[in-house]
Amino acid sequence: MIELKFTLNNQPQTLQVPANMRLLEILRDQLHLTGTKEGCSVGECGACTVLMNKKAVCSCLMLACQVQNAEIETIEYAAEDEMLKTLQDSFLKTGAVQCGFCTPGMIMSAKALLLQTLQPSNDQIKKALEGNLCRCTGYVQIIEAVQLAAKTLAERA
Amino acid sequence: MKSEPRKDALAKITGKCRFLDDYSCENMLHGYLLYATIDCGKIVNISFPNDYDLAEFTIVQTADIPGENIVPEPVSDQPFLADKAVCHYGQVIMGIAHADLQTLKKFISAIEVEYEEEEAIIDVHSCLDDKANQSGECMHISHTDRNKEKTDNLKHIEDVFYTQHQEQAYLEPQGMLAEYLPQSSTMKITGTMQCPFFVKSAVQMIMGKAVKNVIVETSEGIGGAFGGKEDFPNLLAGITALLAYKSQQPVKIVLERSDDILITTKRHPSRVAIVSYTNMLTGKLQAVNIDYRLDAGAYLTLSPVVLARGILHAGGGYCLPRCEISGYMHKSNTPPNGAFRGFGAPQALFAIEAHLDNIGKIIGKSPLEMRLANILRLHDTMPSSQSMKEDHLYECLQKVIEISDYKNKRLEFEQYNQNNEIKKGIGLALALHGGGYTGNGEKVLQSKVKLRLEKNGEVQIFVANVEMGQGAHTTLAQMVNEELDIPLEKVNVQIPNTSLTPNSGPTVASRTIYIVGTLLQKLAAQIKKEINYESLEEYIRQHQQLFPQEFERSFIPDPEDSFDEKTNEGTAYHDFSWAACVLEIEYDPLQYKIKVKKCWNVLDIGRVINYNIALGQVYGGITQALGWALTEDIYKKGYPRSKGFTDYTLPTTEDMPEFQVEFIHTDSAIAKGLGEIPMDYPAPAVRNAFLQATGIMINDLPLSPERIMKAINRSTL
Ligand code: FES
Ligand code: FES
């Protein structure tokens, strides 16, 4: 057991957890934040993507000890975060959601990209989302959603 | 064409939508499966590890089954649990439950099963090449159009095509939650499934008289299914129910990804042999003989139904004056193959579409000339003797040729390829897909739907068809709200639950909108007529005492439709959807790699109710088909079988071509099937594009670098 301190969705957290517990379990089982999904548990699908210090990571590969003092952001943060909210709106508008299982992870990866640039090229979007598998959509409307969100945010900025 | 936002999207983008793994209940145990890790053999001994207290675990084996150890399917030949022998890797031997998931998994991996192994059939050639291996009944279609003259100077061409397994790879692994309520003798099941009433029958079968009531409800979100959650949930629900019954506690099983890939159903591998006789002058196929074989896996289960659809699509979109089509099922030692988007049609269409290009290449006709000479036109007959009531396939072809600039591109690429290392190719393919169950299926099923008009003016839709990502619950609501003339927000589809929703049939066969939606639309029209209101809201406000009020309607088949299941003659499907595709590739001979650049699609799916949703179905279906065509392969020769997305390669954002999708006849009265047809044509289109690019005929899927390399080495020997 370790005492784990980190920031989750802008709130400080302190938990007693085994050092090798994965961030995915901390979120889903300990904190009951089930918006983050488990599609493979070995880093191959991207459904569990969260932001760690503003970078997209697979929460199924992150151990508690690696999260110490980190800043973690999950899909639940969208209630407060403008960029996530804009991405959500765009996903809704372009029809980028089908079964929705990949969606939270997709949105988090997209946010990581938009934090880098608000003018992403098509290729940059494809690259940023390459690790997020979606079996339903063929990605077309997801890519359109990210373009739309970038445009909306850039106009607002 | 409207593009209403999806009703389920808000819950999904916020992460609030509950998928099965997000469910938990008090005292819940975690369940898991002990399954065979050999392909075939006898179980000699099972020993449990000594360092665990067995009393902590709930273990179910065949002896614990109060009902019958048979999964109900069209052919009920598969047991829930294996006993003395196993005939495929992944066959479940025991269900085990414990309060702590980690402890449970460690315990299961420490159990030792001793086998006496027997020889197994995995490889598609050893399964399908020898006709003597067939099991079950052979199916046959024989068709001769007496008006067509027999001509001389016919070119005789033979081809054999093979396709491989395909994993559905829905992003959410399969899961099931069972709660047993002893007081009322009720087993409540919640899970990832396409067919709640199938799951109900399965749980009734395994529990027998031990429970009186079985209630099955789908989880709020179902993370993709594609056919993969059609039959396997029957087995999974049965075992989960058994664990809940024995432990008297709720039990939840969620498969790990690797297990989901290793033990669940896949697309049937196929071998399709075509012998044809073609008029050399016109390119017209005069006589065709098709031998269509499917690898059913270790049990036949629903394979006969896939086979029926396969042979009824085997002639493709072509008018074949004389044809003989035979269909066979063979067994192997892989998990039983099951439903997957397309359901036998993609295998059939891959073969006929590729064969047409092969003939053209040999007799000197272009792919377009071959299609124009043979395409099904108005009043032509299909192999089932069904007559064409529309000319929409031809319209799709014309339009796709136009929007893709096919003719010029083909010439341009021929030139380009003469001087360039990278080769370009353009491929053409047609598709048809029959909507709803095959033959008399819908007549037998007699789907029923229900609408409830609430006191507050809202309308609830009760159907057994699930929302698994395809947008059905939004589209169905639109069909009702438009007909009743009330706002879409007021109409909602209830989560399917066998104790509340009437049996409107399974969520399969592109039938949800086409059959169930049409039924709902008719019911709504009937309500509007019966009540005869100006404004429904106003009417309900003034007649509060009459509400809530429920209305039901059952499917009435067209009396003109008849189908003979022995000869496969008659109306195989009341309506077909049609499609034509042109697809452009670049081939890099150094890496033996195909890159799909552009894909033009023209489809007739009848009325388009929600344009964004319809587009999403087309993009998603094509992408799945491209995965099957190019990379997806579980049993790659010389490699261990795939058990994750590293060795089972799905298309990613980086693999996506540019798409153009057009729908025709979108203002038709009827909305036809959509879900499956986009899966049917991309694979042959890629293969035919590769033929143009390289002149090499490859008749096997996938067109992976390994296979291409082999084919090239063979052709240069
Ligand atoms: S669950 Fe983490 S990458 Fe798939
Ligand atoms: S929407 Fe289903 S996996 Fe992406």
CSV table of N, CA, C and O in Angstrom, one decimal, chain B residues 380-451:
chain,number,residue,atom,x,y,z
B,380,ASP,N,-35.6,-9.1,-64.6
B,380,ASP,CA,-34.7,-10.2,-64.7
B,380,ASP,C,-35.0,-11.1,-63.5
B,380,ASP,O,-35.6,-10.7,-62.5
B,381,THR,N,-34.6,-12.4,-63.6
B,381,THR,CA,-34.8,-13.3,-62.5
B,381,THR,C,-33.5,-13.6,-61.8
B,381,THR,O,-32.4,-13.7,-62.4
B,382,MET,N,-33.6,-13.8,-60.5
B,382,MET,CA,-32.4,-14.2,-59.7
B,382,MET,C,-32.4,-15.7,-59.6
B,382,MET,O,-33.4,-16.3,-60.0
B,383,PRO,N,-31.3,-16.3,-59.1
B,383,PRO,CA,-31.3,-17.8,-59.0
B,383,PRO,C,-32.5,-18.4,-58.3
B,383,PRO,O,-32.9,-19.5,-58.6
B,384,SER,N,-33.1,-17.6,-57.3
B,384,SER,CA,-34.2,-18.2,-56.6
B,384,SER,C,-35.5,-18.0,-57.4
B,384,SER,O,-36.6,-18.3,-56.9
B,385,SER,N,-35.4,-17.6,-58.7
B,385,SER,CA,-36.5,-17.3,-59.6
B,385,SER,C,-37.3,-16.0,-59.2
B,385,SER,O,-38.3,-15.7,-59.8
B,386,GLN,N,-36.8,-15.3,-58.1
B,386,GLN,CA,-37.4,-14.1,-57.8
B,386,GLN,C,-37.2,-13.0,-58.9
B,386,GLN,O,-36.1,-12.9,-59.4
B,387,SER,N,-38.2,-12.3,-59.2
B,387,SER,CA,-38.1,-11.3,-60.3
B,387,SER,C,-37.7,-9.9,-59.7
B,387,SER,O,-38.2,-9.5,-58.7
B,388,MET,N,-36.9,-9.2,-60.5
B,388,MET,CA,-36.5,-7.9,-60.1
B,388,MET,C,-37.6,-6.9,-60.2
B,388,MET,O,-38.2,-6.7,-61.3
B,389,LYS,N,-38.0,-6.2,-59.1
B,389,LYS,CA,-39.1,-5.3,-59.2
B,389,LYS,C,-38.6,-3.8,-59.4
B,389,LYS,O,-39.4,-2.9,-59.4
B,390,GLU,N,-37.3,-3.6,-59.4
B,390,GLU,CA,-36.8,-2.3,-59.6
B,390,GLU,C,-35.4,-2.4,-60.4
B,390,GLU,O,-34.8,-3.5,-60.4
B,391,ASP,N,-35.0,-1.3,-60.9
B,391,ASP,CA,-33.8,-1.3,-61.7
B,391,ASP,C,-32.7,-0.5,-60.9
B,391,ASP,O,-31.8,0.1,-61.6
B,392,HIS,N,-32.7,-0.5,-59.6
B,392,HIS,CA,-31.9,0.4,-58.8
B,392,HIS,C,-30.4,0.0,-58.8
B,392,HIS,O,-29.5,0.8,-58.6
B,393,LEU,N,-30.2,-1.3,-59.0
B,393,LEU,CA,-28.8,-1.8,-59.0
B,393,LEU,C,-28.0,-1.1,-60.2
B,393,LEU,O,-26.9,-0.6,-60.1
B,394,TYR,N,-28.7,-1.2,-61.3
B,394,TYR,CA,-28.2,-0.6,-62.5
B,394,TYR,C,-27.9,0.9,-62.3
B,394,TYR,O,-26.9,1.5,-62.7
B,395,GLU,N,-28.9,1.6,-61.7
B,395,GLU,CA,-28.7,3.0,-61.4
B,395,GLU,C,-27.5,3.3,-60.5
B,395,GLU,O,-26.8,4.2,-60.7
B,396,CYS,N,-27.3,2.4,-59.5
B,396,CYS,CA,-26.2,2.6,-58.6
B,396,CYS,C,-24.9,2.5,-59.4
B,396,CYS,O,-24.0,3.3,-59.3
B,397,LEU,N,-24.9,1.5,-60.3
B,397,LEU,CA,-23.6,1.3,-61.1
B,397,LEU,C,-23.4,2.5,-62.0
B,397,LEU,O,-22.2,3.0,-62.0
B,398,GLN,N,-24.4,3.0,-62.7
B,398,GLN,CA,-24.2,4.1,-63.6
B,398,GLN,C,-23.7,5.3,-62.8
B,398,GLN,O,-22.7,6.0,-63.2
B,399,LYS,N,-24.3,5.5,-61.6
B,399,LYS,CA,-23.9,6.7,-60.9
B,399,LYS,C,-22.5,6.6,-60.3
B,399,LYS,O,-21.7,7.6,-60.3
B,400,VAL,N,-22.1,5.4,-59.8
B,400,VAL,CA,-20.8,5.3,-59.2
B,400,VAL,C,-19.7,5.4,-60.3
B,400,VAL,O,-18.6,6.0,-60.1
B,401,ILE,N,-20.0,5.0,-61.5
B,401,ILE,CA,-19.1,5.1,-62.6
B,401,ILE,C,-18.9,6.6,-62.9
B,401,ILE,O,-17.7,7.1,-63.1
B,402,GLU,N,-20.0,7.3,-62.9
B,402,GLU,CA,-19.9,8.8,-63.2
B,402,GLU,C,-19.2,9.5,-62.1
B,402,GLU,O,-18.2,10.3,-62.4
B,403,ILE,N,-19.5,9.3,-60.8
B,403,ILE,CA,-18.9,10.2,-59.8
B,403,ILE,C,-17.5,9.8,-59.5
B,403,ILE,O,-16.7,10.7,-59.1
B,404,SER,N,-17.1,8.6,-59.9
B,404,SER,CA,-15.7,8.3,-59.7
B,404,SER,C,-14.8,8.6,-60.9
B,404,SER,O,-13.6,8.4,-60.8
B,405,ASP,N,-15.4,8.9,-62.0
B,405,ASP,CA,-14.7,9.1,-63.2
B,405,ASP,C,-14.0,7.8,-63.6
B,405,ASP,O,-12.8,7.8,-64.0
B,406,TYR,N,-14.7,6.7,-63.4
B,406,TYR,CA,-14.0,5.4,-63.5
B,406,TYR,C,-13.3,5.1,-64.8
B,406,TYR,O,-12.2,4.7,-64.8
B,407,LYS,N,-14.0,5.4,-65.9
B,407,LYS,CA,-13.4,5.0,-67.2
B,407,LYS,C,-12.1,5.8,-67.4
B,407,LYS,O,-11.1,5.1,-67.8
B,408,ASN,N,-12.1,7.1,-67.2
B,408,ASN,CA,-10.8,7.8,-67.4
B,408,ASN,C,-9.7,7.3,-66.4
B,408,ASN,O,-8.6,7.2,-66.8
B,409,LYS,N,-10.1,7.1,-65.2
B,409,LYS,CA,-9.1,6.7,-64.2
B,409,LYS,C,-8.5,5.4,-64.6
B,409,LYS,O,-7.3,5.2,-64.5
B,410,ARG,N,-9.3,4.5,-65.1
B,410,ARG,CA,-8.8,3.2,-65.5
B,410,ARG,C,-7.7,3.3,-66.6
B,410,ARG,O,-6.6,2.7,-66.5
B,411,LEU,N,-8.0,4.1,-67.5
B,411,LEU,CA,-7.0,4.3,-68.6
B,411,LEU,C,-5.8,5.0,-68.1
B,411,LEU,O,-4.7,4.6,-68.4
B,412,GLU,N,-6.0,6.1,-67.3
B,412,GLU,CA,-5.0,6.9,-66.7
B,412,GLU,C,-4.0,5.9,-65.9
B,412,GLU,O,-2.8,6.0,-66.0
B,413,PHE,N,-4.6,5.1,-65.1
B,413,PHE,CA,-3.7,4.2,-64.3
B,413,PHE,C,-3.0,3.2,-65.1
B,413,PHE,O,-1.8,2.9,-64.8
B,414,GLU,N,-3.6,2.8,-66.2
B,414,GLU,CA,-2.8,1.8,-67.1
B,414,GLU,C,-1.6,2.5,-67.6
B,414,GLU,O,-0.5,1.9,-67.6
B,415,GLN,N,-1.7,3.7,-68.0
B,415,GLN,CA,-0.6,4.5,-68.5
B,415,GLN,C,0.4,4.7,-67.4
B,415,GLN,O,1.6,4.4,-67.5
B,416,TYR,N,-0.1,5.2,-66.2
B,416,TYR,CA,0.8,5.5,-65.1
B,416,TYR,C,1.6,4.3,-64.7
B,416,TYR,O,2.8,4.4,-64.4
B,417,ASN,N,1.0,3.1,-64.7
B,417,ASN,CA,1.7,1.9,-64.2
B,417,ASN,C,2.8,1.5,-65.1
B,417,ASN,O,3.7,0.7,-64.6
B,418,GLN,N,2.8,1.9,-66.3
B,418,GLN,CA,3.9,1.5,-67.2
B,418,GLN,C,5.2,2.2,-66.9
B,418,GLN,O,6.3,1.6,-67.1
B,419,ASN,N,5.1,3.3,-66.3
B,419,ASN,CA,6.3,4.1,-66.0
B,419,ASN,C,6.6,4.3,-64.5
B,419,ASN,O,7.5,5.1,-64.2
B,420,ASN,N,5.9,3.7,-63.7
B,420,ASN,CA,6.1,4.0,-62.2
B,420,ASN,C,6.2,2.7,-61.4
B,420,ASN,O,5.6,1.7,-61.7
B,421,GLU,N,7.1,2.9,-60.4
B,421,GLU,CA,7.3,1.8,-59.5
B,421,GLU,C,6.0,1.5,-58.7
B,421,GLU,O,5.6,0.3,-58.5
B,422,ILE,N,5.5,2.5,-58.1
B,422,ILE,CA,4.2,2.4,-57.3
B,422,ILE,C,3.1,2.1,-58.4
B,422,ILE,O,3.0,2.8,-59.4
B,423,LYS,N,2.2,1.1,-58.1
B,423,LYS,CA,1.2,0.8,-59.1
B,423,LYS,C,-0.2,1.4,-58.6
B,423,LYS,O,-0.4,1.3,-57.4
B,424,LYS,N,-1.0,1.8,-59.5
B,424,LYS,CA,-2.3,2.3,-59.1
B,424,LYS,C,-3.4,1.3,-59.7
B,424,LYS,O,-3.1,0.8,-60.8
B,425,GLY,N,-4.4,1.2,-59.0
B,425,GLY,CA,-5.5,0.3,-59.5
B,425,GLY,C,-6.8,0.8,-59.1
B,425,GLY,O,-7.0,1.5,-58.1
B,426,ILE,N,-7.8,0.5,-60.0
B,426,ILE,CA,-9.2,0.9,-59.6
B,426,ILE,C,-10.1,-0.3,-59.7
B,426,ILE,O,-9.9,-1.1,-60.7
B,427,GLY,N,-10.9,-0.5,-58.7
B,427,GLY,CA,-11.7,-1.8,-58.7
B,427,GLY,C,-13.2,-1.4,-58.6
B,427,GLY,O,-13.6,-0.4,-58.1
B,428,LEU,N,-13.9,-2.3,-59.2
B,428,LEU,CA,-15.4,-2.1,-59.2
B,428,LEU,C,-16.0,-3.4,-58.5
B,428,LEU,O,-15.6,-4.5,-58.7
B,429,ALA,N,-17.1,-3.1,-57.8
B,429,ALA,CA,-17.9,-4.3,-57.3
B,429,ALA,C,-19.3,-3.8,-57.0
B,429,ALA,O,-19.6,-2.7,-56.7
B,430,LEU,N,-20.2,-4.8,-57.2
B,430,LEU,CA,-21.6,-4.6,-57.0
B,430,LEU,C,-22.0,-5.4,-55.8
B,430,LEU,O,-21.4,-6.4,-55.4
B,431,ALA,N,-23.1,-5.0,-55.1
B,431,ALA,CA,-23.6,-5.8,-54.0
B,431,ALA,C,-25.1,-5.7,-53.9
B,431,ALA,O,-25.8,-4.7,-54.4
B,432,LEU,N,-25.7,-6.8,-53.4
B,432,LEU,CA,-27.1,-6.8,-53.1
B,432,LEU,C,-27.2,-7.4,-51.7
B,432,LEU,O,-26.4,-8.2,-51.3
B,433,HIS,N,-28.2,-6.9,-50.9
B,433,HIS,CA,-28.4,-7.6,-49.6
B,433,HIS,C,-29.9,-7.6,-49.3
B,433,HIS,O,-30.5,-6.6,-49.3
B,434,GLY,N,-30.3,-8.8,-49.1
B,434,GLY,CA,-31.8,-9.0,-48.8
B,434,GLY,C,-32.0,-8.6,-47.3
B,434,GLY,O,-31.3,-8.9,-46.4
B,435,GLY,N,-33.1,-7.8,-47.2
B,435,GLY,CA,-33.5,-7.2,-45.9
B,435,GLY,C,-34.3,-8.2,-45.1
B,435,GLY,O,-35.1,-8.9,-45.6
B,436,GLY,N,-34.0,-8.3,-43.8
B,436,GLY,CA,-34.8,-9.2,-42.9
B,436,GLY,C,-34.4,-10.6,-43.0
B,436,GLY,O,-33.5,-11.0,-43.8
B,437,TYR,N,-35.1,-11.5,-42.3
B,437,TYR,CA,-34.9,-12.9,-42.3
B,437,TYR,C,-35.0,-13.5,-43.7
B,437,TYR,O,-35.9,-13.0,-44.5
B,438,THR,N,-34.3,-14.5,-44.0
B,438,THR,CA,-34.4,-15.2,-45.3
B,438,THR,C,-35.7,-16.0,-45.4
B,438,THR,O,-36.2,-16.5,-44.4
B,439,GLY,N,-36.3,-16.0,-46.6
B,439,GLY,CA,-37.4,-16.8,-47.0
B,439,GLY,C,-38.6,-16.5,-46.1
B,439,GLY,O,-39.1,-15.4,-46.0
B,440,ASN,N,-39.1,-17.6,-45.4
B,440,ASN,CA,-40.3,-17.4,-44.6
B,440,ASN,C,-40.0,-17.0,-43.2
B,440,ASN,O,-40.9,-17.0,-42.3
B,441,GLY,N,-38.8,-16.6,-42.9
B,441,GLY,CA,-38.3,-16.2,-41.5
B,441,GLY,C,-39.2,-15.2,-40.9
B,441,GLY,O,-39.7,-15.4,-39.7
B,442,GLU,N,-39.5,-14.1,-41.6
B,442,GLU,CA,-40.3,-13.0,-40.9
B,442,GLU,C,-41.7,-13.5,-40.7
B,442,GLU,O,-42.4,-13.1,-39.7
B,443,LYS,N,-42.2,-14.3,-41.6
B,443,LYS,CA,-43.6,-14.9,-41.5
B,443,LYS,C,-43.7,-15.7,-40.2
B,443,LYS,O,-44.6,-15.6,-39.4
B,444,VAL,N,-42.7,-16.5,-39.9
B,444,VAL,CA,-42.7,-17.4,-38.8
B,444,VAL,C,-42.5,-16.5,-37.5
B,444,VAL,O,-43.1,-16.7,-36.5
B,445,LEU,N,-41.6,-15.5,-37.6
B,445,LEU,CA,-41.2,-14.7,-36.4
B,445,LEU,C,-42.4,-13.9,-35.9
B,445,LEU,O,-42.6,-13.7,-34.7
B,446,GLN,N,-43.2,-13.4,-36.9
B,446,GLN,CA,-44.3,-12.5,-36.5
B,446,GLN,C,-44.0,-11.5,-35.5
B,446,GLN,O,-44.6,-11.4,-34.4
B,447,SER,N,-43.1,-10.6,-35.8
B,447,SER,CA,-42.7,-9.6,-34.8
B,447,SER,C,-43.9,-8.8,-34.4
B,447,SER,O,-44.8,-8.5,-35.1
B,448,LYS,N,-43.8,-8.4,-33.1
B,448,LYS,CA,-44.8,-7.5,-32.5
B,448,LYS,C,-44.2,-6.3,-31.9
B,448,LYS,O,-43.1,-6.4,-31.3
B,449,VAL,N,-44.8,-5.2,-32.1
B,449,VAL,CA,-44.3,-3.9,-31.4
B,449,VAL,C,-45.4,-3.3,-30.6
B,449,VAL,O,-46.6,-3.5,-30.8
B,450,LYS,N,-44.9,-2.4,-29.7
B,450,LYS,CA,-45.9,-1.7,-28.8
B,450,LYS,C,-45.6,-0.3,-28.7
B,450,LYS,O,-44.4,0.1,-28.6
B,451,LEU,N,-46.6,0.6,-28.7
B,451,LEU,CA,-46.4,2.0,-28.4
B,451,LEU,C,-47.3,2.4,-27.2
B,451,LEU,O,-48.4,1.9,-27.1
